[in-house]
Amino acid sequence: MVTASEMSFFENEIFSSGLPVAALMEKVGHSMANWLLQKSKLVEEGVVVLVGPGHNGGDGLVVAR
């Protein structure tokens, strides 16, 4: 677990290395989806993904897709 300020620091480090925001959202979203699919009990009844603005919303859209 990290704090919001720690996450901002990590994101800034990643983005300053040249990785596009969209590429990071794809990577995180795919990792989250794979984690969910490995937990069959969590997805037996389906999954609802609530998406708001910002990077986390982009991650959620990838998971939902």
mmCIF file of N, CA and C in Angstrom:
data_model
loop_
_atom_site.group_PDB
_atom_site.id
_atom_site.type_symbol
_atom_site.label_atom_id
_atom_site.label_comp_id
_atom_site.label_asym_id
_atom_site.label_seq_id
_atom_site.Cartn_x
_atom_site.Cartn_y
_atom_site.Cartn_z
ATOM 1 N N MET A 1 0.844 -1.168 0.000
ATOM 2 C CA MET A 1 0.000 0.000 0.000
ATOM 3 C C MET A 1 0.895 1.239 0.000
ATOM 4 N N VAL A 2 0.444 2.220 -0.735
ATOM 5 C CA VAL A 2 1.164 3.495 -0.782
ATOM 6 C C VAL A 2 0.187 4.643 -0.563
ATOM 7 N N THR A 3 0.708 5.766 -0.131
ATOM 8 C CA THR A 3 -0.132 6.948 0.044
ATOM 9 C C THR A 3 -0.342 7.614 -1.317
ATOM 10 N N ALA A 4 -1.270 8.549 -1.364
ATOM 11 C CA ALA A 4 -1.537 9.277 -2.607
ATOM 12 C C ALA A 4 -0.296 10.043 -3.057
ATOM 13 N N SER A 5 0.415 10.648 -2.120
ATOM 14 C CA SER A 5 1.615 11.400 -2.503
ATOM 15 C C SER A 5 2.723 10.470 -2.987
ATOM 16 N N GLU A 6 2.844 9.294 -2.389
ATOM 17 C CA GLU A 6 3.826 8.315 -2.867
ATOM 18 C C GLU A 6 3.471 7.850 -4.280
ATOM 19 N N MET A 7 2.185 7.615 -4.531
ATOM 20 C CA MET A 7 1.766 7.180 -5.860
ATOM 21 C C MET A 7 2.039 8.259 -6.895
ATOM 22 N N SER A 8 1.783 9.502 -6.540
ATOM 23 C CA SER A 8 2.082 10.611 -7.452
ATOM 24 C C SER A 8 3.568 10.647 -7.781
ATOM 25 N N PHE A 9 4.407 10.439 -6.775
ATOM 26 C CA PHE A 9 5.851 10.401 -7.001
ATOM 27 C C PHE A 9 6.210 9.283 -7.977
ATOM 28 N N PHE A 10 5.684 8.078 -7.735
ATOM 29 C CA PHE A 10 5.993 6.935 -8.603
ATOM 30 C C PHE A 10 5.505 7.177 -10.034
ATOM 31 N N GLU A 11 4.290 7.712 -10.170
ATOM 32 C CA GLU A 11 3.765 8.000 -11.506
ATOM 33 C C GLU A 11 4.631 9.026 -12.228
ATOM 34 N N ASN A 12 5.039 10.077 -11.523
ATOM 35 C CA ASN A 12 5.900 11.088 -12.151
ATOM 36 C C ASN A 12 7.226 10.493 -12.599
ATOM 37 N N GLU A 13 7.780 9.600 -11.798
ATOM 38 C CA GLU A 13 9.024 8.928 -12.183
ATOM 39 C C GLU A 13 8.819 8.100 -13.452
ATOM 40 N N ILE A 14 7.726 7.362 -13.507
ATOM 41 C CA ILE A 14 7.442 6.509 -14.666
ATOM 42 C C ILE A 14 7.217 7.366 -15.906
ATOM 43 N N PHE A 15 6.407 8.421 -15.787
ATOM 44 C CA PHE A 15 6.103 9.263 -16.944
ATOM 45 C C PHE A 15 7.332 10.035 -17.418
ATOM 46 N N SER A 16 8.208 10.427 -16.489
ATOM 47 C CA SER A 16 9.413 11.154 -16.899
ATOM 48 C C SER A 16 10.395 10.241 -17.629
ATOM 49 N N SER A 17 10.223 8.922 -17.479
ATOM 50 C CA SER A 17 11.084 7.981 -18.205
ATOM 51 C C SER A 17 10.650 7.842 -19.659
ATOM 52 N N GLY A 18 9.485 8.401 -19.996
ATOM 53 C CA GLY A 18 9.017 8.365 -21.378
ATOM 54 C C GLY A 18 7.848 7.422 -21.624
ATOM 55 N N LEU A 19 7.418 6.686 -20.615
ATOM 56 C CA LEU A 19 6.276 5.785 -20.793
ATOM 57 C C LEU A 19 5.001 6.621 -20.896
ATOM 58 N N PRO A 20 4.238 6.463 -21.975
ATOM 59 C CA PRO A 20 2.987 7.225 -22.105
ATOM 60 C C PRO A 20 1.956 6.808 -21.048
ATOM 61 N N VAL A 21 1.125 7.760 -20.653
ATOM 62 C CA VAL A 21 0.084 7.500 -19.666
ATOM 63 C C VAL A 21 -0.802 6.339 -20.118
ATOM 64 N N ALA A 22 -1.195 6.338 -21.383
ATOM 65 C CA ALA A 22 -2.081 5.280 -21.898
ATOM 66 C C ALA A 22 -1.439 3.902 -21.780
ATOM 67 N N ALA A 23 -0.138 3.824 -21.990
ATOM 68 C CA ALA A 23 0.556 2.527 -21.893
ATOM 69 C C ALA A 23 0.541 2.018 -20.459
ATOM 70 N N LEU A 24 0.731 2.928 -19.497
ATOM 71 C CA LEU A 24 0.688 2.513 -18.093
ATOM 72 C C LEU A 24 -0.717 2.054 -17.717
ATOM 73 N N MET A 25 -1.750 2.770 -18.184
ATOM 74 C CA MET A 25 -3.125 2.372 -17.881
ATOM 75 C C MET A 25 -3.430 0.994 -18.453
ATOM 76 N N GLU A 26 -2.954 0.722 -19.656
ATOM 77 C CA GLU A 26 -3.150 -0.612 -20.258
ATOM 78 C C GLU A 26 -2.479 -1.682 -19.411
ATOM 79 N N LYS A 27 -1.246 -1.441 -19.014
ATOM 80 C CA LYS A 27 -0.486 -2.418 -18.234
ATOM 81 C C LYS A 27 -1.170 -2.700 -16.897
ATOM 82 N N VAL A 28 -1.564 -1.645 -16.203
ATOM 83 C CA VAL A 28 -2.220 -1.807 -14.898
ATOM 84 C C VAL A 28 -3.578 -2.481 -15.055
ATOM 85 N N GLY A 29 -4.357 -2.040 -16.034
ATOM 86 C CA GLY A 29 -5.682 -2.623 -16.253
ATOM 87 C C GLY A 29 -5.624 -4.102 -16.577
ATOM 88 N N HIS A 30 -4.675 -4.492 -17.418
ATOM 89 C CA HIS A 30 -4.517 -5.914 -17.747
ATOM 90 C C HIS A 30 -4.097 -6.715 -16.517
ATOM 91 N N SER A 31 -3.205 -6.160 -15.717
ATOM 92 C CA SER A 31 -2.781 -6.851 -14.494
ATOM 93 C C SER A 31 -3.945 -7.034 -13.535
ATOM 94 N N MET A 32 -4.772 -5.999 -13.394
ATOM 95 C CA MET A 32 -5.943 -6.088 -12.513
ATOM 96 C C MET A 32 -6.941 -7.121 -13.038
ATOM 97 N N ALA A 33 -7.185 -7.123 -14.339
ATOM 98 C CA ALA A 33 -8.125 -8.077 -14.931
ATOM 99 C C ALA A 33 -7.621 -9.503 -14.744
ATOM 100 N N ASN A 34 -6.332 -9.718 -14.968
ATOM 101 C CA ASN A 34 -5.772 -11.060 -14.778
ATOM 102 C C ASN A 34 -5.894 -11.510 -13.336
ATOM 103 N N TRP A 35 -5.674 -10.586 -12.385
ATOM 104 C CA TRP A 35 -5.819 -10.922 -10.973
ATOM 105 C C TRP A 35 -7.251 -11.341 -10.675
ATOM 106 N N LEU A 36 -8.219 -10.569 -11.187
ATOM 107 C CA LEU A 36 -9.629 -10.903 -10.971
ATOM 108 C C LEU A 36 -9.987 -12.264 -11.558
ATOM 109 N N LEU A 37 -9.504 -12.535 -12.766
ATOM 110 C CA LEU A 37 -9.827 -13.803 -13.430
ATOM 111 C C LEU A 37 -9.239 -15.005 -12.693
ATOM 112 N N GLN A 38 -8.181 -14.789 -11.949
ATOM 113 C CA GLN A 38 -7.592 -15.875 -11.153
ATOM 114 C C GLN A 38 -8.385 -16.136 -9.876
ATOM 115 N N LYS A 39 -9.251 -15.222 -9.518
ATOM 116 C CA LYS A 39 -10.088 -15.351 -8.314
ATOM 117 C C LYS A 39 -11.509 -15.672 -8.756
ATOM 118 N N SER A 40 -11.731 -16.898 -9.202
ATOM 119 C CA SER A 40 -13.006 -17.264 -9.810
ATOM 120 C C SER A 40 -14.207 -16.980 -8.908
ATOM 121 N N LYS A 41 -14.048 -17.093 -7.611
ATOM 122 C CA LYS A 41 -15.157 -16.805 -6.688
ATOM 123 C C LYS A 41 -15.601 -15.346 -6.797
ATOM 124 N N LEU A 42 -14.668 -14.449 -7.081
ATOM 125 C CA LEU A 42 -15.001 -13.025 -7.176
ATOM 126 C C LEU A 42 -15.813 -12.693 -8.418
ATOM 127 N N VAL A 43 -15.678 -13.487 -9.467
ATOM 128 C CA VAL A 43 -16.336 -13.142 -10.722
ATOM 129 C C VAL A 43 -17.469 -14.101 -11.100
ATOM 130 N N GLU A 44 -17.825 -15.014 -10.212
ATOM 131 C CA GLU A 44 -18.899 -15.971 -10.503
ATOM 132 C C GLU A 44 -20.203 -15.282 -10.892
ATOM 133 N N GLU A 45 -20.556 -14.252 -10.175
ATOM 134 C CA GLU A 45 -21.824 -13.556 -10.379
ATOM 135 C C GLU A 45 -21.686 -12.358 -11.313
ATOM 136 N N GLY A 46 -20.489 -12.124 -11.829
ATOM 137 C CA GLY A 46 -20.240 -10.971 -12.683
ATOM 138 C C GLY A 46 -19.471 -9.901 -11.935
ATOM 139 N N VAL A 47 -19.113 -8.883 -12.641
ATOM 140 C CA VAL A 47 -18.317 -7.799 -12.072
ATOM 141 C C VAL A 47 -18.894 -6.470 -12.535
ATOM 142 N N VAL A 48 -18.966 -5.528 -11.633
ATOM 143 C CA VAL A 48 -19.367 -4.169 -11.967
ATOM 144 C C VAL A 48 -18.136 -3.288 -11.798
ATOM 145 N N VAL A 49 -17.819 -2.525 -12.821
ATOM 146 C CA VAL A 49 -16.677 -1.619 -12.756
ATOM 147 C C VAL A 49 -17.208 -0.187 -12.786
ATOM 148 N N LEU A 50 -16.971 0.547 -11.717
ATOM 149 C CA LEU A 50 -17.368 1.954 -11.645
ATOM 150 C C LEU A 50 -16.159 2.790 -12.037
ATOM 151 N N VAL A 51 -16.353 3.675 -12.995
ATOM 152 C CA VAL A 51 -15.234 4.436 -13.545
ATOM 153 C C VAL A 51 -15.480 5.928 -13.353
ATOM 154 N N GLY A 52 -14.494 6.583 -12.777
ATOM 155 C CA GLY A 52 -14.530 8.028 -12.624
ATOM 156 C C GLY A 52 -13.443 8.652 -13.480
ATOM 157 N N PRO A 53 -13.217 9.938 -13.286
ATOM 158 C CA PRO A 53 -12.193 10.629 -14.081
ATOM 159 C C PRO A 53 -10.785 10.297 -13.581
ATOM 160 N N GLY A 54 -9.827 10.504 -14.414
ATOM 161 C CA GLY A 54 -8.435 10.347 -14.015
ATOM 162 C C GLY A 54 -7.843 9.023 -14.436
ATOM 163 N N HIS A 55 -6.602 8.820 -14.008
ATOM 164 C CA HIS A 55 -5.870 7.616 -14.399
ATOM 165 C C HIS A 55 -6.532 6.344 -13.884
ATOM 166 N N ASN A 56 -7.050 6.381 -12.659
ATOM 167 C CA ASN A 56 -7.704 5.180 -12.131
ATOM 168 C C ASN A 56 -8.936 4.821 -12.951
ATOM 169 N N GLY A 57 -9.634 5.829 -13.443
ATOM 170 C CA GLY A 57 -10.772 5.567 -14.329
ATOM 171 C C GLY A 57 -10.330 4.889 -15.603
ATOM 172 N N GLY A 58 -9.193 5.322 -16.139
ATOM 173 C CA GLY A 58 -8.646 4.684 -17.347
ATOM 174 C C GLY A 58 -8.271 3.231 -17.086
ATOM 175 N N ASP A 59 -7.693 2.976 -15.919
ATOM 176 C CA ASP A 59 -7.360 1.594 -15.537
ATOM 177 C C ASP A 59 -8.642 0.761 -15.493
ATOM 178 N N GLY A 60 -9.688 1.340 -14.891
ATOM 179 C CA GLY A 60 -10.966 0.624 -14.773
ATOM 180 C C GLY A 60 -11.582 0.318 -16.125
ATOM 181 N N LEU A 61 -11.449 1.220 -17.083
ATOM 182 C CA LEU A 61 -11.970 0.952 -18.421
ATOM 183 C C LEU A 61 -11.263 -0.230 -19.070
ATOM 184 N N VAL A 62 -9.971 -0.348 -18.837
ATOM 185 C CA VAL A 62 -9.218 -1.485 -19.375
ATOM 186 C C VAL A 62 -9.691 -2.768 -18.720
ATOM 187 N N VAL A 63 -9.891 -2.749 -17.415
ATOM 188 C CA VAL A 63 -10.394 -3.929 -16.704
ATOM 189 C C VAL A 63 -11.742 -4.349 -17.278
ATOM 190 N N ALA A 64 -12.633 -3.384 -17.441
ATOM 191 C CA ALA A 64 -13.978 -3.683 -17.954
ATOM 192 C C ALA A 64 -13.935 -4.244 -19.377
ATOM 193 N N ARG A 65 -13.046 -3.711 -20.177
ATOM 194 C CA ARG A 65 -12.932 -4.182 -21.567
ATOM 195 C C ARG A 65 -12.488 -5.633 -21.595
#
